[in-house]
PDB file of N, CA and C in Angstrom:
ATOM      1  N   MET A 409      21.592  -3.951  30.336  1.00  0.00           N
ATOM      2  CA  MET A 409      22.352  -2.828  30.834  1.00  0.00           C
ATOM      3  C   MET A 409      22.105  -1.634  29.908  1.00  0.00           C
ATOM      4  N   PRO A 410      21.761  -0.453  30.448  1.00  0.00           N
ATOM      5  CA  PRO A 410      21.482   0.710  29.595  1.00  0.00           C
ATOM      6  C   PRO A 410      22.748   1.217  28.918  1.00  0.00           C
ATOM      7  N   GLN A 411      22.571   1.757  27.711  1.00  0.00           N
ATOM      8  CA  GLN A 411      23.691   2.354  26.991  1.00  0.00           C
ATOM      9  C   GLN A 411      23.589   3.859  27.127  1.00  0.00           C
ATOM     10  N   TYR A 412      24.737   4.516  27.250  1.00  0.00           N
ATOM     11  CA  TYR A 412      24.788   5.954  27.402  1.00  0.00           C
ATOM     12  C   TYR A 412      25.620   6.560  26.290  1.00  0.00           C
ATOM     13  N   THR A 413      25.227   7.725  25.854  1.00  0.00           N
ATOM     14  CA  THR A 413      26.023   8.490  24.906  1.00  0.00           C
ATOM     15  C   THR A 413      26.678   9.626  25.665  1.00  0.00           C
ATOM     16  N   ILE A 414      27.982   9.699  25.579  1.00  0.00           N
ATOM     17  CA  ILE A 414      28.710  10.751  26.267  1.00  0.00           C
ATOM     18  C   ILE A 414      29.096  11.815  25.243  1.00  0.00           C
ATOM     19  N   VAL A 415      28.635  13.024  25.491  1.00  0.00           N
ATOM     20  CA  VAL A 415      28.974  14.147  24.618  1.00  0.00           C
ATOM     21  C   VAL A 415      29.951  15.025  25.384  1.00  0.00           C
ATOM     22  N   THR A 416      31.153  15.147  24.855  1.00  0.00           N
ATOM     23  CA  THR A 416      32.148  15.983  25.509  1.00  0.00           C
ATOM     24  C   THR A 416      32.142  17.370  24.873  1.00  0.00           C
ATOM     25  N   THR A 417      32.652  18.317  25.591  1.00  0.00           N
ATOM     26  CA  THR A 417      32.698  19.683  25.090  1.00  0.00           C
ATOM     27  C   THR A 417      34.126  20.034  24.720  1.00  0.00           C
ATOM     28  N   LEU A 418      34.295  20.545  23.507  1.00  0.00           N
ATOM     29  CA  LEU A 418      35.601  21.031  23.098  1.00  0.00           C
ATOM     30  C   LEU A 418      35.936  22.260  23.939  1.00  0.00           C
ATOM     31  N   PRO A 419      37.223  22.568  24.096  1.00  0.00           N
ATOM     32  CA  PRO A 419      37.562  23.805  24.810  1.00  0.00           C
ATOM     33  C   PRO A 419      36.913  25.002  24.105  1.00  0.00           C
ATOM     34  N   ARG A 420      36.556  26.014  24.872  1.00  0.00           N
ATOM     35  CA  ARG A 420      35.921  27.200  24.294  1.00  0.00           C
ATOM     36  C   ARG A 420      36.822  27.794  23.224  1.00  0.00           C
ATOM     37  N   ILE A 421      36.222  28.080  22.104  1.00  0.00           N
ATOM     38  CA  ILE A 421      36.954  28.652  20.979  1.00  0.00           C
ATOM     39  C   ILE A 421      36.768  30.162  21.045  1.00  0.00           C
ATOM     40  N   ILE A 422      37.868  30.879  21.097  1.00  0.00           N
ATOM     41  CA  ILE A 422      37.806  32.336  21.134  1.00  0.00           C
ATOM     42  C   ILE A 422      37.893  32.844  19.692  1.00  0.00           C
ATOM     43  N   ILE A 423      36.847  33.518  19.267  1.00  0.00           N
ATOM     44  CA  ILE A 423      36.823  34.087  17.923  1.00  0.00           C
ATOM     45  C   ILE A 423      36.883  35.603  18.074  1.00  0.00           C
ATOM     46  N   PRO A 424      37.935  36.227  17.552  1.00  0.00           N
ATOM     47  CA  PRO A 424      38.010  37.683  17.677  1.00  0.00           C
ATOM     48  C   PRO A 424      36.922  38.359  16.842  1.00  0.00           C
ATOM     49  N   ASN A 425      36.625  39.614  17.185  1.00  0.00           N
ATOM     50  CA  ASN A 425      35.664  40.365  16.380  1.00  0.00           C
ATOM     51  C   ASN A 425      36.145  40.439  14.938  1.00  0.00           C
ATOM     52  N   HIS A 426      35.207  40.447  14.028  1.00  0.00           N
ATOM     53  CA  HIS A 426      35.519  40.591  12.617  1.00  0.00           C
ATOM     54  C   HIS A 426      34.786  41.806  12.085  1.00  0.00           C
ATOM     55  N   THR A 427      35.240  42.297  10.967  1.00  0.00           N
ATOM     56  CA  THR A 427      34.625  43.455  10.327  1.00  0.00           C
ATOM     57  C   THR A 427      34.008  43.008   9.022  1.00  0.00           C
ATOM     58  N   TYR A 428      32.809  43.523   8.754  1.00  0.00           N
ATOM     59  CA  TYR A 428      32.136  43.213   7.494  1.00  0.00           C
ATOM     60  C   TYR A 428      33.088  43.531   6.347  1.00  0.00           C
ATOM     61  N   GLY A 429      33.270  42.588   5.461  1.00  0.00           N
ATOM     62  CA  GLY A 429      34.194  42.751   4.342  1.00  0.00           C
ATOM     63  C   GLY A 429      35.489  41.978   4.529  1.00  0.00           C
ATOM     64  N   ASN A 430      35.728  41.425   5.750  1.00  0.00           N
ATOM     65  CA  ASN A 430      36.924  40.610   5.976  1.00  0.00           C
ATOM     66  C   ASN A 430      36.888  39.360   5.100  1.00  0.00           C
ATOM     67  N   VAL A 431      38.059  38.817   4.840  1.00  0.00           N
ATOM     68  CA  VAL A 431      38.158  37.584   4.065  1.00  0.00           C
ATOM     69  C   VAL A 431      37.640  36.416   4.907  1.00  0.00           C
ATOM     70  N   PRO A 432      37.214  35.325   4.271  1.00  0.00           N
ATOM     71  CA  PRO A 432      36.777  34.140   5.024  1.00  0.00           C
ATOM     72  C   PRO A 432      37.883  33.671   5.969  1.00  0.00           C
ATOM     73  N   PHE A 433      37.483  33.034   7.056  1.00  0.00           N
ATOM     74  CA  PHE A 433      38.464  32.593   8.042  1.00  0.00           C
ATOM     75  C   PHE A 433      38.117  31.205   8.552  1.00  0.00           C
ATOM     76  N   SER A 434      39.131  30.559   9.125  1.00  0.00           N
ATOM     77  CA  SER A 434      38.984  29.215   9.678  1.00  0.00           C
ATOM     78  C   SER A 434      38.762  29.311  11.181  1.00  0.00           C
ATOM     79  N   VAL A 435      37.827  28.529  11.692  1.00  0.00           N
ATOM     80  CA  VAL A 435      37.607  28.471  13.139  1.00  0.00           C
ATOM     81  C   VAL A 435      38.575  27.464  13.741  1.00  0.00           C
ATOM     82  N   ILE A 436      38.549  26.242  13.229  1.00  0.00           N
ATOM     83  CA  ILE A 436      39.470  25.183  13.665  1.00  0.00           C
ATOM     84  C   ILE A 436      39.839  24.362  12.444  1.00  0.00           C
ATOM     85  N   ASP A 437      41.078  24.311  12.110  1.00  0.00           N
ATOM     86  CA  ASP A 437      41.612  23.409  11.088  1.00  0.00           C
ATOM     87  C   ASP A 437      40.608  23.084   9.983  1.00  0.00           C
ATOM     88  N   ALA A 438      40.098  24.108   9.326  1.00  0.00           N
ATOM     89  CA  ALA A 438      39.058  23.917   8.321  1.00  0.00           C
ATOM     90  C   ALA A 438      39.535  23.083   7.139  1.00  0.00           C
ATOM     91  N   SER A 439      40.835  23.120   6.851  1.00  0.00           N
ATOM     92  CA  SER A 439      41.343  22.411   5.675  1.00  0.00           C
ATOM     93  C   SER A 439      41.241  20.898   5.799  1.00  0.00           C
ATOM     94  N   SER A 440      41.234  20.374   7.019  1.00  0.00           N
ATOM     95  CA  SER A 440      41.204  18.919   7.178  1.00  0.00           C
ATOM     96  C   SER A 440      39.796  18.352   7.157  1.00  0.00           C
ATOM     97  N   ASN A 441      38.781  19.227   7.201  1.00  0.00           N
ATOM     98  CA  ASN A 441      37.382  18.785   7.211  1.00  0.00           C
ATOM     99  C   ASN A 441      37.077  17.815   8.342  1.00  0.00           C
ATOM    100  N   THR A 442      37.770  17.981   9.479  1.00  0.00           N
ATOM    101  CA  THR A 442      37.481  17.129  10.631  1.00  0.00           C
ATOM    102  C   THR A 442      36.465  17.778  11.555  1.00  0.00           C
ATOM    103  N   TYR A 443      36.046  18.986  11.245  1.00  0.00           N
ATOM    104  CA  TYR A 443      35.061  19.700  12.046  1.00  0.00           C
ATOM    105  C   TYR A 443      33.957  20.255  11.159  1.00  0.00           C
ATOM    106  N   ASN A 444      32.769  20.323  11.709  1.00  0.00           N
ATOM    107  CA  ASN A 444      31.641  20.968  11.036  1.00  0.00           C
ATOM    108  C   ASN A 444      31.268  22.203  11.832  1.00  0.00           C
ATOM    109  N   HIS A 445      30.783  23.222  11.129  1.00  0.00           N
ATOM    110  CA  HIS A 445      30.352  24.450  11.780  1.00  0.00           C
ATOM    111  C   HIS A 445      28.885  24.688  11.448  1.00  0.00           C
ATOM    112  N   VAL A 446      28.111  25.069  12.455  1.00  0.00           N
ATOM    113  CA  VAL A 446      26.711  25.443  12.270  1.00  0.00           C
ATOM    114  C   VAL A 446      26.579  26.867  12.786  1.00  0.00           C
ATOM    115  N   ILE A 447      26.062  27.752  11.940  1.00  0.00           N
ATOM    116  CA  ILE A 447      25.910  29.159  12.295  1.00  0.00           C
ATOM    117  C   ILE A 447      24.435  29.444  12.487  1.00  0.00           C
ATOM    118  N   ASP A 448      24.095  30.021  13.644  1.00  0.00           N
ATOM    119  CA  ASP A 448      22.688  30.285  13.964  1.00  0.00           C
ATOM    120  C   ASP A 448      22.060  31.335  13.053  1.00  0.00           C
ATOM    121  N   ASP A 449      22.746  32.434  12.804  1.00  0.00           N
ATOM    122  CA  ASP A 449      22.175  33.528  12.011  1.00  0.00           C
ATOM    123  C   ASP A 449      22.951  33.655  10.704  1.00  0.00           C
ATOM    124  N   THR A 450      22.413  33.072   9.642  1.00  0.00           N
ATOM    125  CA  THR A 450      23.111  33.068   8.355  1.00  0.00           C
ATOM    126  C   THR A 450      23.037  34.406   7.630  1.00  0.00           C
ATOM    127  N   SER A 451      22.389  35.410   8.241  1.00  0.00           N
ATOM    128  CA  SER A 451      22.464  36.750   7.665  1.00  0.00           C
ATOM    129  C   SER A 451      23.735  37.458   8.144  1.00  0.00           C
ATOM    130  N   VAL A 452      24.450  36.841   9.087  1.00  0.00           N
ATOM    131  CA  VAL A 452      25.711  37.395   9.599  1.00  0.00           C
ATOM    132  C   VAL A 452      26.898  36.646   8.999  1.00  0.00           C
ATOM    133  N   ALA A 453      26.827  35.337   8.974  1.00  0.00           N
ATOM    134  CA  ALA A 453      27.931  34.524   8.466  1.00  0.00           C
ATOM    135  C   ALA A 453      27.380  33.211   7.931  1.00  0.00           C
ATOM    136  N   LYS A 454      28.154  32.576   7.074  1.00  0.00           N
ATOM    137  CA  LYS A 454      27.785  31.261   6.560  1.00  0.00           C
ATOM    138  C   LYS A 454      29.049  30.437   6.414  1.00  0.00           C
ATOM    139  N   VAL A 455      28.865  29.142   6.234  1.00  0.00           N
ATOM    140  CA  VAL A 455      29.989  28.232   6.069  1.00  0.00           C
ATOM    141  C   VAL A 455      30.183  27.979   4.584  1.00  0.00           C
ATOM    142  N   GLY A 456      31.397  28.216   4.108  1.00  0.00           N
ATOM    143  CA  GLY A 456      31.715  27.996   2.696  1.00  0.00           C
ATOM    144  C   GLY A 456      31.973  26.540   2.398  1.00  0.00           C
ATOM    145  N   SER A 457      32.092  26.219   1.135  1.00  0.00           N
ATOM    146  CA  SER A 457      32.318  24.832   0.713  1.00  0.00           C
ATOM    147  C   SER A 457      33.658  24.299   1.221  1.00  0.00           C
ATOM    148  N   ASP A 458      34.594  25.199   1.547  1.00  0.00           N
ATOM    149  CA  ASP A 458      35.891  24.779   2.074  1.00  0.00           C
ATOM    150  C   ASP A 458      35.906  24.744   3.601  1.00  0.00           C
ATOM    151  N   ASN A 459      34.730  24.872   4.225  1.00  0.00           N
ATOM    152  CA  ASN A 459      34.545  24.817   5.675  1.00  0.00           C
ATOM    153  C   ASN A 459      35.039  26.074   6.391  1.00  0.00           C
ATOM    154  N   ASN A 460      35.347  27.136   5.637  1.00  0.00           N
ATOM    155  CA  ASN A 460      35.705  28.414   6.240  1.00  0.00           C
ATOM    156  C   ASN A 460      34.437  29.217   6.518  1.00  0.00           C
ATOM    157  N   VAL A 461      34.534  30.164   7.437  1.00  0.00           N
ATOM    158  CA  VAL A 461      33.414  31.035   7.770  1.00  0.00           C
ATOM    159  C   VAL A 461      33.494  32.286   6.901  1.00  0.00           C
ATOM    160  N   ILE A 462      32.373  32.632   6.257  1.00  0.00           N
ATOM    161  CA  ILE A 462      32.307  33.781   5.366  1.00  0.00           C
ATOM    162  C   ILE A 462      31.393  34.816   6.016  1.00  0.00           C
ATOM    163  N   ILE A 463      31.903  36.036   6.182  1.00  0.00           N
ATOM    164  CA  ILE A 463      31.126  37.132   6.755  1.00  0.00           C
ATOM    165  C   ILE A 463      30.199  37.683   5.673  1.00  0.00           C
ATOM    166  N   VAL A 464      28.894  37.755   5.975  1.00  0.00           N
ATOM    167  CA  VAL A 464      27.933  38.263   4.989  1.00  0.00           C
ATOM    168  C   VAL A 464      27.101  39.428   5.522  1.00  0.00           C
ATOM    169  N   GLY A 465      27.253  39.789   6.797  1.00  0.00           N
ATOM    170  CA  GLY A 465      26.478  40.890   7.363  1.00  0.00           C
ATOM    171  C   GLY A 465      27.039  41.282   8.715  1.00  0.00           C
ATOM    172  N   THR A 466      26.438  42.277   9.335  1.00  0.00           N
ATOM    173  CA  THR A 466      26.901  42.736  10.641  1.00  0.00           C
ATOM    174  C   THR A 466      25.901  42.361  11.722  1.00  0.00           C
ATOM    175  N   SER A 467      26.387  41.970  12.872  1.00  0.00           N
ATOM    176  CA  SER A 467      25.602  41.628  14.051  1.00  0.00           C
ATOM    177  C   SER A 467      26.407  40.601  14.843  1.00  0.00           C
ATOM    178  N   SER A 468      25.739  39.816  15.656  1.00  0.00           N
ATOM    179  CA  SER A 468      26.375  38.736  16.411  1.00  0.00           C
ATOM    180  C   SER A 468      25.644  37.442  16.118  1.00  0.00           C
ATOM    181  N   THR A 469      26.361  36.341  16.176  1.00  0.00           N
ATOM    182  CA  THR A 469      25.740  35.037  15.996  1.00  0.00           C
ATOM    183  C   THR A 469      26.556  33.975  16.711  1.00  0.00           C
ATOM    184  N   ASP A 470      25.912  32.871  17.031  1.00  0.00           N
ATOM    185  CA  ASP A 470      26.602  31.716  17.609  1.00  0.00           C
ATOM    186  C   ASP A 470      27.125  30.834  16.479  1.00  0.00           C
ATOM    187  N   ILE A 471      28.314  30.294  16.695  1.00  0.00           N
ATOM    188  CA  ILE A 471      28.876  29.287  15.796  1.00  0.00           C
ATOM    189  C   ILE A 471      29.127  28.052  16.643  1.00  0.00           C
ATOM    190  N   THR A 472      28.512  26.940  16.289  1.00  0.00           N
ATOM    191  CA  THR A 472      28.738  25.682  16.984  1.00  0.00           C
ATOM    192  C   THR A 472      29.653  24.827  16.120  1.00  0.00           C
ATOM    193  N   THR A 473      30.765  24.424  16.695  1.00  0.00           N
ATOM    194  CA  THR A 473      31.747  23.600  15.998  1.00  0.00           C
ATOM    195  C   THR A 473      31.705  22.211  16.606  1.00  0.00           C
ATOM    196  N   SER A 474      31.614  21.205  15.748  1.00  0.00           N
ATOM    197  CA  SER A 474      31.573  19.833  16.259  1.00  0.00           C
ATOM    198  C   SER A 474      32.570  18.979  15.488  1.00  0.00           C
ATOM    199  N   SER A 475      33.058  17.965  16.160  1.00  0.00           N
ATOM    200  CA  SER A 475      34.034  17.051  15.577  1.00  0.00           C
ATOM    201  C   SER A 475      33.323  15.989  14.745  1.00  0.00           C
ATOM    202  N   ASN A 476      33.921  15.635  13.621  1.00  0.00           N
ATOM    203  CA  ASN A 476      33.375  14.555  12.791  1.00  0.00           C
ATOM    204  C   ASN A 476      33.686  13.177  13.370  1.00  0.00           C
ATOM    205  N   TYR A 477      34.633  13.089  14.299  1.00  0.00           N
ATOM    206  CA  TYR A 477      35.088  11.788  14.776  1.00  0.00           C
ATOM    207  C   TYR A 477      34.670  11.478  16.204  1.00  0.00           C
ATOM    208  N   THR A 478      34.362  12.497  16.987  1.00  0.00           N
ATOM    209  CA  THR A 478      33.906  12.265  18.348  1.00  0.00           C
ATOM    210  C   THR A 478      32.644  13.075  18.555  1.00  0.00           C
ATOM    211  N   GLN A 479      31.948  12.802  19.605  1.00  0.00           N
ATOM    212  CA  GLN A 479      30.734  13.576  19.880  1.00  0.00           C
ATOM    213  C   GLN A 479      31.103  14.763  20.758  1.00  0.00           C
ATOM    214  N   SER A 480      31.982  15.613  20.221  1.00  0.00           N
ATOM    215  CA  SER A 480      32.442  16.799  20.932  1.00  0.00           C
ATOM    216  C   SER A 480      31.960  18.029  20.203  1.00  0.00           C
ATOM    217  N   GLN A 481      31.640  19.072  20.962  1.00  0.00           N
ATOM    218  CA  GLN A 481      31.220  20.305  20.321  1.00  0.00           C
ATOM    219  C   GLN A 481      31.517  21.504  21.218  1.00  0.00           C
ATOM    220  N   ALA A 482      31.583  22.670  20.612  1.00  0.00           N
ATOM    221  CA  ALA A 482      31.779  23.928  21.339  1.00  0.00           C
ATOM    222  C   ALA A 482      30.992  25.005  20.616  1.00  0.00           C
ATOM    223  N   THR A 483      30.413  25.913  21.388  1.00  0.00           N
ATOM    224  CA  THR A 483      29.683  27.035  20.803  1.00  0.00           C
ATOM    225  C   THR A 483      30.400  28.322  21.164  1.00  0.00           C
ATOM    226  N   SER A 484      30.597  29.172  20.177  1.00  0.00           N
ATOM    227  CA  SER A 484      31.253  30.457  20.364  1.00  0.00           C
ATOM    228  C   SER A 484      30.384  31.536  19.756  1.00  0.00           C
ATOM    229  N   ILE A 485      30.647  32.761  20.153  1.00  0.00           N
ATOM    230  CA  ILE A 485      29.922  33.906  19.601  1.00  0.00           C
ATOM    231  C   ILE A 485      30.879  34.687  18.723  1.00  0.00           C
ATOM    232  N   ILE A 486      30.400  35.104  17.568  1.00  0.00           N
ATOM    233  CA  ILE A 486      31.176  35.993  16.708  1.00  0.00           C
ATOM    234  C   ILE A 486      30.424  37.312  16.594  1.00  0.00           C
ATOM    235  N   ASP A 487      31.156  38.394  16.775  1.00  0.00           N
ATOM    236  CA  ASP A 487      30.615  39.733  16.578  1.00  0.00           C
ATOM    237  C   ASP A 487      31.213  40.283  15.297  1.00  0.00           C
ATOM    238  N   VAL A 488      30.351  40.725  14.393  1.00  0.00           N
ATOM    239  CA  VAL A 488      30.813  41.313  13.132  1.00  0.00           C
ATOM    240  C   VAL A 488      30.448  42.787  13.163  1.00  0.00           C
ATOM    241  N   LEU A 489      31.476  43.606  13.069  1.00  0.00           N
ATOM    242  CA  LEU A 489      31.306  45.052  13.139  1.00  0.00           C
ATOM    243  C   LEU A 489      31.174  45.637  11.735  1.00  0.00           C
ATOM    244  N   PRO A 490      30.471  46.770  11.602  1.00  0.00           N
ATOM    245  CA  PRO A 490      30.407  47.409  10.289  1.00  0.00           C
ATOM    246  C   PRO A 490      31.782  47.907   9.873  1.00  0.00           C
ATOM    247  N   SER A 491      32.027  47.943   8.587  1.00  0.00           N
ATOM    248  CA  SER A 491      33.299  48.469   8.100  1.00  0.00           C
ATOM    249  C   SER A 491      33.321  49.975   8.294  1.00  0.00           C
ATOM    250  N   THR A 492      34.499  50.504   8.524  1.00  0.00           N
ATOM    251  CA  THR A 492      34.665  51.947   8.726  1.00  0.00           C
ATOM    252  C   THR A 492      35.210  52.542   7.428  1.00  0.00           C
ATOM    253  N   PRO A 493      34.592  53.591   6.936  1.00  0.00           N
ATOM    254  CA  PRO A 493      35.123  54.189   5.706  1.00  0.00           C
ATOM    255  C   PRO A 493      36.532  54.714   5.936  1.00  0.00           C
ATOM    256  N   THR A 494      37.398  54.535   4.936  1.00  0.00           N
ATOM    257  CA  THR A 494      38.767  54.986   5.069  1.00  0.00           C
ATOM    258  C   THR A 494      38.895  56.497   4.884  1.00  0.00           C
ATOM    259  N   ASN A 495      38.001  57.092   4.139  1.00  0.00           N
ATOM    260  CA  ASN A 495      38.016  58.544   3.927  1.00  0.00           C
ATOM    261  C   ASN A 495      36.633  59.105   4.231  1.00  0.00           C
ATOM    262  N   PRO A 496      36.313  59.292   5.521  1.00  0.00           N
ATOM    263  CA  PRO A 496      34.962  59.775   5.840  1.00  0.00           C
ATOM    264  C   PRO A 496      34.740  61.191   5.322  1.00  0.00           C
ATOM    265  N   THR A 497      33.514  61.448   4.913  1.00  0.00           N
ATOM    266  CA  THR A 497      33.135  62.777   4.448  1.00  0.00           C
ATOM    267  C   THR A 497      32.788  63.635   5.659  1.00  0.00           C
ATOM    268  N   ILE A 498      33.383  64.803   5.701  1.00  0.00           N
ATOM    269  CA  ILE A 498      33.139  65.694   6.832  1.00  0.00           C
ATOM    270  C   ILE A 498      32.285  66.881   6.387  1.00  0.00           C
TER     271      ILE A 498
END
C-alpha cells in the first residue's frame, strides 16, 4: 500500500508593513520555538537567534513559516518601507 505525506497549510498570516529601523518582531509565537521562518530575500529581513524577524533593508520579501511538529506551512509577504526623516530639510 503506498504511503502519502500530507502537507497542510497554516492559515494565511497577515504581516503589516514595516519601516526600516523598526525593532525585531514575532510572526507567530517566536518565543516557543515551535515555528521556523525562512526569508527569501535576506537583504530585506533575516531571522534572529530568538526566532524573531529583523528588518535589515527596504523592499518586499516572502516569509515562509512552518511548524516544527506538523507538516504545516504558510507563506506571507512583508513590505518594508524606507524610514521617513522626522525633520526634513526644505
